[in-house]
Every structure is written in C-alpha cells, then in structure tokens.
Amino acid sequence: MSLFVDRHNIQTKVRLTPRLIRAVYTRDLKDGMALSAQYREEERREHRDASSLTYGEIHVDSFIQILHFVSKYRERAFPQHESRGLVFYDLGSGAGLPVLVASLAGLGIKRSVGIELIPSLVASGREATRRLTEVVH
C-alpha cells in the first residue's frame, strides 16, 4: 500500500465555529466511515487483510480541549521551544477533520499534517481543505 501525506498550512486567524465546520464538511462530501468500509471490503475481496484499518470521527469541542491541554503542557514543559510553534500530526487522518480543526484552533499550531493510507479518504480531506481555503479567503 502507498502512504499518502496531505499537508495543511492555514496561516490565518479564522474563528473556528460550527458554521465553518459545516461549510467545509458538507453533506455532499462522502462519508468517511463509508469510504473506509468500502476500502476494507475491496481489500478483503483481493484477499488482503485490512481489518486493522478502523475509522472514527472526533467531537470537535472535546478535541479542542485536548489540544488546549497539550498546548499548555508543552508551554510549561518546553518553554525554550515556544517560539517555534507546534506541528500537529494525525496518523490515520481519515477525511482530515482533526487536521483542519488543529490548524484553526488558535493554539500556536503552525502546521497540521494528516497521514492517511486510503486514497478516497485522502481525496475527501483534500476537498475539505480546498473548501476551507475558499471559505477563509
């Protein structure tokens, strides 16, 4: 399998709101869980084991709280690195919602990187990034 890397570098002060999330992840974007299930089924038909590939979505508010906690911990534990900013990596980024939320959370994250194996999920994440760029610019 190939490894796909999708980078998001949103350098803007945009307020993260439910409306913005809806604008980026509209209903016409394919459902990440369905895309993941379809890929696992295709792999099964080809007699390849994809049972370790699972899919789940985040709750945006809870995720932002976790990012806030990590950011505050980092400030206290590694003050010498404060000026560098944070880089957020999401291994198994799915449709990219955590990657986009991290880039917009306003917690000093200078870059968000999503790493995903499933090509259709990479495409969905890239489409969400394109929409975000349209919405904020």
CSV table of C-alpha atoms in Angstrom, one decimal:
chain,number,residue,atom,x,y,z
A,1,MET,CA,0.0,0.0,0.0
A,2,SER,CA,1.1,3.5,-0.6
A,3,LEU,CA,1.4,6.1,2.1
A,4,PHE,CA,-0.3,9.5,1.2
A,5,VAL,CA,0.7,12.6,3.0
A,6,ASP,CA,-1.5,15.7,2.9
A,7,ARG,CA,-0.2,19.0,4.4
A,8,HIS,CA,-2.4,21.8,5.6
A,9,ASN,CA,-0.8,25.2,6.4
A,10,ILE,CA,-3.6,27.6,7.0
A,11,GLN,CA,-1.9,30.9,8.1
A,12,THR,CA,-4.9,32.9,9.0
A,13,LYS,CA,-6.8,33.9,12.2
A,14,VAL,CA,-10.2,32.4,11.4
A,15,ARG,CA,-12.6,31.7,14.3
A,16,LEU,CA,-13.4,28.0,14.4
A,17,THR,CA,-17.2,27.8,14.5
A,18,PRO,CA,-19.8,25.1,13.9
A,19,ARG,CA,-20.8,27.0,10.8
A,20,LEU,CA,-17.3,26.9,9.4
A,21,ILE,CA,-17.1,23.2,10.0
A,22,ARG,CA,-20.4,22.7,8.2
A,23,ALA,CA,-19.2,24.8,5.3
A,24,VAL,CA,-16.1,22.6,4.9
A,25,TYR,CA,-17.6,19.2,5.7
A,26,THR,CA,-20.9,19.5,3.8
A,27,ARG,CA,-23.2,16.6,3.3
A,28,ASP,CA,-22.1,16.1,-0.3
A,29,LEU,CA,-18.6,15.2,0.8
A,30,LYS,CA,-18.5,11.4,1.0
A,31,ASP,CA,-18.9,10.0,4.5
A,32,GLY,CA,-15.5,8.9,5.8
A,33,MET,CA,-16.9,5.9,7.6
A,34,ALA,CA,-18.5,4.6,4.3
A,35,LEU,CA,-15.3,5.3,2.4
A,36,SER,CA,-13.2,3.4,4.9
A,37,ALA,CA,-15.7,0.4,4.9
A,38,GLN,CA,-15.7,0.3,1.1
A,39,TYR,CA,-11.8,0.2,1.0
A,40,ARG,CA,-11.7,-2.6,3.6
A,41,GLU,CA,-14.2,-4.6,1.6
A,42,GLU,CA,-12.2,-4.1,-1.6
A,43,GLU,CA,-9.1,-5.3,0.3
A,44,ARG,CA,-11.0,-8.3,1.6
A,45,ARG,CA,-12.0,-9.2,-1.9
A,46,GLU,CA,-8.4,-9.1,-3.0
A,47,HIS,CA,-7.6,-11.4,-0.1
A,48,ARG,CA,-5.6,-8.7,1.8
A,49,ASP,CA,-6.1,-8.1,5.5
A,50,ALA,CA,-7.4,-4.6,6.2
A,51,SER,CA,-9.0,-5.5,9.5
A,52,SER,CA,-6.7,-3.2,11.4
A,53,LEU,CA,-8.0,-0.1,9.5
A,54,THR,CA,-10.7,1.4,11.6
A,55,TYR,CA,-12.5,4.7,11.3
A,56,GLY,CA,-13.9,7.1,13.8
A,57,GLU,CA,-14.8,10.8,14.0
A,58,ILE,CA,-13.8,13.3,16.6
A,59,HIS,CA,-16.1,15.6,18.7
A,60,VAL,CA,-14.8,19.0,17.8
A,61,ASP,CA,-15.3,20.6,21.2
A,62,SER,CA,-13.6,17.8,23.1
A,63,PHE,CA,-10.8,17.6,20.6
A,64,ILE,CA,-10.1,21.4,21.0
A,65,GLN,CA,-10.0,20.9,24.8
A,66,ILE,CA,-7.4,18.1,24.3
A,67,LEU,CA,-5.3,20.4,22.0
A,68,HIS,CA,-5.6,23.2,24.6
A,69,PHE,CA,-4.3,20.9,27.3
A,70,VAL,CA,-1.4,19.6,25.2
A,71,SER,CA,-0.5,23.2,24.2
A,72,LYS,CA,-0.5,24.4,27.9
A,73,TYR,CA,1.6,21.3,28.9
A,74,ARG,CA,4.1,22.0,26.2
A,75,GLU,CA,4.4,25.6,27.2
A,76,ARG,CA,5.3,24.6,30.8
A,77,ALA,CA,7.5,21.6,29.9
A,78,PHE,CA,9.4,23.0,27.0
A,79,PRO,CA,9.4,26.8,27.3
A,80,GLN,CA,12.6,27.0,25.2
A,81,HIS,CA,10.7,25.8,22.2
A,82,GLU,CA,7.8,28.2,22.5
A,83,SER,CA,8.8,30.4,19.6
A,84,ARG,CA,8.9,27.5,17.1
A,85,GLY,CA,5.2,26.8,17.3
A,86,LEU,CA,3.6,23.4,17.3
A,87,VAL,CA,3.3,20.9,14.4
A,88,PHE,CA,0.2,18.6,14.7
A,89,TYR,CA,0.5,15.1,13.1
A,90,ASP,CA,-2.5,12.9,12.7
A,91,LEU,CA,-1.6,9.3,11.7
A,92,GLY,CA,-4.7,7.8,10.1
A,93,SER,CA,-6.2,11.2,9.4
A,94,GLY,CA,-9.3,9.9,7.6
A,95,ALA,CA,-11.2,12.7,5.9
A,96,GLY,CA,-8.9,15.3,7.7
A,97,LEU,CA,-11.3,16.9,10.3
A,98,PRO,CA,-8.7,16.8,13.2
A,99,VAL,CA,-6.1,18.2,10.9
A,100,LEU,CA,-8.3,21.2,9.9
A,101,VAL,CA,-9.5,21.7,13.4
A,102,ALA,CA,-5.9,21.7,14.7
A,103,SER,CA,-4.9,24.3,12.1
A,104,LEU,CA,-7.7,26.6,13.1
A,105,ALA,CA,-7.8,26.1,16.9
A,106,GLY,CA,-5.6,29.1,17.5
A,107,LEU,CA,-3.3,27.3,19.9
A,108,GLY,CA,0.0,28.1,18.3
A,109,ILE,CA,-0.1,25.2,15.9
A,110,LYS,CA,1.8,26.4,12.9
A,111,ARG,CA,1.3,23.4,10.7
A,112,SER,CA,-1.1,20.4,10.6
A,113,VAL,CA,-0.1,17.2,8.8
A,114,GLY,CA,-2.5,14.4,8.0
A,115,ILE,CA,-1.2,10.9,7.1
A,116,GLU,CA,-3.7,8.5,5.5
A,117,LEU,CA,-3.5,5.2,3.6
A,118,ILE,CA,-6.9,5.1,2.0
A,119,PRO,CA,-6.8,7.2,-1.2
A,120,SER,CA,-10.5,8.1,-1.2
A,121,LEU,CA,-10.1,9.5,2.4
A,122,VAL,CA,-7.1,11.5,1.2
A,123,ALA,CA,-9.2,12.9,-1.6
A,124,SER,CA,-12.0,13.7,0.8
A,125,GLY,CA,-9.5,15.5,3.1
A,126,ARG,CA,-8.1,17.5,0.2
A,127,GLU,CA,-11.6,18.5,-0.9
A,128,ALA,CA,-12.3,19.7,2.6
A,129,THR,CA,-9.0,21.7,2.6
A,130,ARG,CA,-10.0,23.2,-0.8
A,131,ARG,CA,-13.3,24.3,0.7
A,132,LEU,CA,-11.7,25.7,3.8
A,133,THR,CA,-9.4,27.8,1.6
A,134,GLU,CA,-12.4,29.1,-0.3
A,135,VAL,CA,-14.3,29.9,2.8
A,136,VAL,CA,-11.5,31.8,4.6
A,137,HIS,CA,-10.1,33.7,1.6
